[in-house]
Each structure stands twice: as C-alpha cells, then as structure tokens.
Coordinates of C-alpha atoms and ligand atoms in Angstrom, one line a residue:
M1217 CA 76.8 -41.7 -87.2
T1218 CA 73.9 -39.5 -86.3
L1219 CA 70.4 -40.7 -85.9
Q1220 CA 68.0 -39.0 -88.2
P1221 CA 64.6 -38.2 -86.7
K1222 CA 61.7 -39.9 -88.4
P1223 CA 59.6 -37.6 -90.5
P1224 CA 56.1 -37.1 -89.2
R1225 CA 53.6 -39.5 -90.7
S1226 CA 50.7 -38.2 -92.8
R1227 CA 47.0 -38.9 -92.1
L1228 CA 47.0 -41.1 -95.2
D1229 CA 49.7 -43.3 -93.7
P1230 CA 48.8 -43.6 -90.0
E1231 CA 50.9 -45.3 -87.4
P1232 CA 50.2 -49.0 -87.3
M1233 CA 48.0 -50.2 -84.4
P1234 CA 50.0 -52.1 -81.7
R1235 CA 49.0 -55.8 -81.6
R1236 CA 47.9 -55.5 -78.0
D1237 CA 45.4 -52.7 -78.8
W1238 CA 44.1 -54.6 -81.9
L1239 CA 43.5 -57.8 -79.8
G1240 CA 41.7 -55.8 -77.1
L1241 CA 39.5 -54.1 -79.6
S1242 CA 38.7 -57.4 -81.5
G1243 CA 37.8 -59.0 -78.1
L1244 CA 35.4 -56.2 -77.3
W1245 CA 33.7 -56.4 -80.7
S1246 CA 33.4 -60.2 -80.3
M1247 CA 31.7 -59.8 -76.9
G1248 CA 29.3 -57.2 -78.3
G1249 CA 28.4 -59.5 -81.2
A1250 CA 27.8 -62.4 -78.9
L1251 CA 25.6 -60.3 -76.6
L1252 CA 23.6 -59.1 -79.6
F1253 CA 23.0 -62.6 -80.9
G1254 CA 22.1 -63.8 -77.4
M1255 CA 19.5 -61.0 -77.2
F1256 CA 17.9 -62.0 -80.6
G1257 CA 17.8 -65.6 -79.3
M1258 CA 16.0 -64.5 -76.2
L1259 CA 13.4 -62.6 -78.2
K1260 CA 12.5 -65.9 -80.0
L1261 CA 12.0 -67.9 -76.8
P1262 CA 8.4 -66.9 -75.9
K1263 CA 7.0 -68.2 -79.2
A1264 CA 5.2 -71.6 -79.0
A1265 CA 7.2 -74.4 -80.5
V1266 CA 4.3 -76.9 -80.7
L1267 CA 1.4 -76.7 -83.1
A1268 CA -2.1 -77.6 -81.9
S1269 CA -3.4 -80.9 -83.3
P1270 CA -6.9 -81.2 -84.5
S1271 CA -9.5 -82.7 -82.2
K1272 CA -10.1 -86.4 -82.5
K1273 CA -13.9 -85.7 -82.4
F1274 CA -15.5 -84.0 -85.3
K1275 CA -19.0 -83.4 -86.6
V1276 CA -20.1 -84.9 -89.9
T1277 CA -22.9 -83.9 -92.2
L1278 CA -23.7 -86.7 -94.6
P1279 CA -24.8 -85.7 -98.1
E1280 CA -28.4 -86.4 -98.8
T1281 CA -27.4 -88.2 -102.0
L1282 CA -25.2 -90.7 -100.2
A1283 CA -26.3 -94.2 -101.2
A1284 CA -26.6 -97.1 -98.7
G1285 CA -23.2 -98.7 -98.3
E1286 CA -21.4 -95.8 -100.1
A1287 CA -18.4 -94.4 -98.2
F1288 CA -18.3 -90.7 -97.3
V1289 CA -14.8 -89.5 -96.4
P1290 CA -14.8 -86.1 -94.6
S1291 CA -12.2 -83.7 -95.8
G1292 CA -8.9 -84.0 -94.0
R1293 CA -9.9 -87.1 -92.0
S1294 CA -8.9 -90.7 -92.2
V1295 CA -12.4 -92.0 -91.7
A1296 CA -15.0 -93.5 -94.0
V1297 CA -18.6 -93.0 -92.8
F1298 CA -21.4 -95.2 -94.1
R1299 CA -25.2 -95.0 -93.8
D1300 CA -27.6 -97.9 -94.5
A1301 CA -31.0 -99.1 -93.3
E1302 CA -29.5 -100.2 -89.9
G1303 CA -27.9 -96.8 -89.1
V1304 CA -24.6 -95.0 -89.4
H1305 CA -21.1 -96.3 -88.8
A1306 CA -17.5 -95.1 -89.3
I1307 CA -14.4 -97.1 -90.2
S1308 CA -10.8 -95.9 -89.9
T1309 CA -9.0 -95.7 -93.2
I1310 CA -5.6 -96.1 -91.7
C1311 CA -4.1 -99.4 -92.8
T1312 CA -3.2 -101.8 -90.0
H1313 CA -0.1 -102.9 -91.7
L1314 CA 2.1 -99.7 -91.8
G1315 CA -0.3 -96.9 -91.5
C1316 CA -1.0 -95.8 -95.1
V1317 CA -4.4 -94.4 -95.9
V1318 CA -6.6 -96.9 -97.6
K1319 CA -9.0 -96.0 -100.4
P1320 CA -12.6 -97.0 -100.2
G1321 CA -14.1 -98.4 -103.4
A1322 CA -16.7 -100.7 -104.8
E1323 CA -14.9 -103.8 -103.6
G1324 CA -14.2 -102.5 -100.1
F1325 CA -10.9 -100.8 -99.1
E1326 CA -7.6 -101.0 -100.9
C1327 CA -4.2 -100.0 -99.5
P1328 CA -2.0 -98.3 -102.2
C1329 CA 1.2 -99.0 -100.3
H1330 CA 1.6 -102.8 -100.2
G1331 CA -1.7 -104.0 -101.7
S1332 CA -3.7 -105.0 -98.6
R1333 CA -7.5 -105.3 -99.2
F1334 CA -10.3 -105.1 -96.8
H1335 CA -14.0 -106.0 -97.1
H1336 CA -16.7 -103.3 -96.6
D1337 CA -16.9 -104.2 -92.9
G1338 CA -13.1 -103.6 -92.5
S1339 CA -12.1 -107.2 -92.2
V1340 CA -8.9 -108.3 -94.1
S1341 CA -9.4 -110.0 -97.5
R1342 CA -5.8 -109.9 -98.5
G1343 CA -2.6 -109.2 -96.5
P1344 CA -0.1 -108.2 -95.5
A1345 CA -2.4 -106.2 -93.1
P1346 CA -2.5 -108.2 -89.9
R1347 CA -5.9 -106.9 -88.5
A1348 CA -9.2 -105.5 -89.6
L1349 CA -9.7 -101.8 -89.9
P1350 CA -11.1 -100.5 -86.6
W1351 CA -14.7 -99.2 -86.3
L1352 CA -14.9 -95.8 -84.7
K1353 CA -17.4 -94.4 -82.2
V1354 CA -20.3 -92.5 -83.8
S1355 CA -22.8 -90.6 -81.7
V1356 CA -25.9 -88.6 -82.6
S1357 CA -27.1 -85.6 -80.6
G1358 CA -29.8 -83.3 -81.9
G1359 CA -29.6 -84.9 -85.4
I1360 CA -25.8 -84.0 -85.6
L1361 CA -23.4 -86.9 -86.2
T1362 CA -20.1 -86.9 -84.2
V1363 CA -17.3 -89.2 -85.0
D1364 CA -14.6 -89.9 -82.5
E1365 CA -11.4 -91.1 -84.2
G1366 CA -9.8 -91.8 -80.8
T1367 CA -12.4 -94.4 -79.7
T1368 CA -12.9 -97.7 -81.3
V1369 CA -16.1 -99.8 -81.0
P1370 CA -16.8 -103.5 -81.8
S1371 CA -17.2 -104.2 -85.4
G1372 CA -20.9 -104.0 -86.4
T1373 CA -21.8 -101.2 -84.0
K1374 CA -24.1 -98.7 -85.7
V1375 CA -26.2 -95.8 -84.5
A1376 CA -29.6 -95.1 -85.8
Ligands
FES2683 S1 0.5 -100.0 -95.3 FE1 -1.2 -100.9 -96.1 S2 -0.5 -102.8 -96.9 FE2 1.2 -101.9 -96.0

C-alpha cells in the first residue's frame, strides 16, 4: 500500500488554524479589548460626580400686590414668606411629619401627604405632624430681603 501525497489546498479552503495558535490570538485580542475599555474608563474619571446644590440663602423680592398675611412662595424653594404691619417673616413649607411640601392656603398650611394642617403661624392644628413648621431667618440689607433656609429662628420673629 502506497501513501498518496495530499493534494495542495486551494486559497478557498485554507489549512485549519492549529488550536494553540487560535488560543494565542484570542488571548491577544482579549487583552487588547480590556486595555481599550480601561482607557475609556480612565477618560471618564476626571469628570465631577457631584452636582452643586443651591445655596440655602437666597434673595426675595416680594410683589407689591402681596396682601398682609398672604403667602409668597419663591420659585423652587420650600419657604413661604409673609408681610404684615409688624414686618416680614418666613416659614418652612416642609412638613415635620415625613417631609412633604405643605401648601399654603386661606386656612393656614395643609400637607397633601397625610393630611396634617398647620395654622398661619406654623403651629400644628391637626396631626400626624409632631411639631410646628419652623420659622426661618430673614434679614434686610439695603432694602433687599434675604431668607436663610438653613437657620431657624423662634416663632414670631419678624424683621421690619
Ligand atoms: S408628610 Fe405631612 S402629614 Fe405626613
């Protein structure tokens, strides 16, 4: 029996790649891909991950038409500002029960979440809120009102 030589393979039917070469090449491609993803990750690192929060102090301009005892709620703030004959004061509109934003109205403040009600001075008229709404510091400088949401003052404190 004679051994027949294999016919030469054509370009359309190439020699299969040995397993060892295939594993080596796939390992190289994997390392290259991991390196590329790592570089993209490093490019994202310098970006700030924390957003700036708005200042607790803000200036308020009360409308001329604001009636005595009527609440003015500055846009984007959880504060109701009042003006009457004794001066200006600000009350937080964050409910002391679980932190919902209360709505000022003719009867005082009403919490839409669990039904707490507060008098005009922030004291509780109906629970479950455990405490009165805190009064916030208001200061006047050069005719400009500044409310500090981060500082509470005793109830009844008004600035002229
Ligand atoms: S959060 Fe206002 S009553 Fe519960």
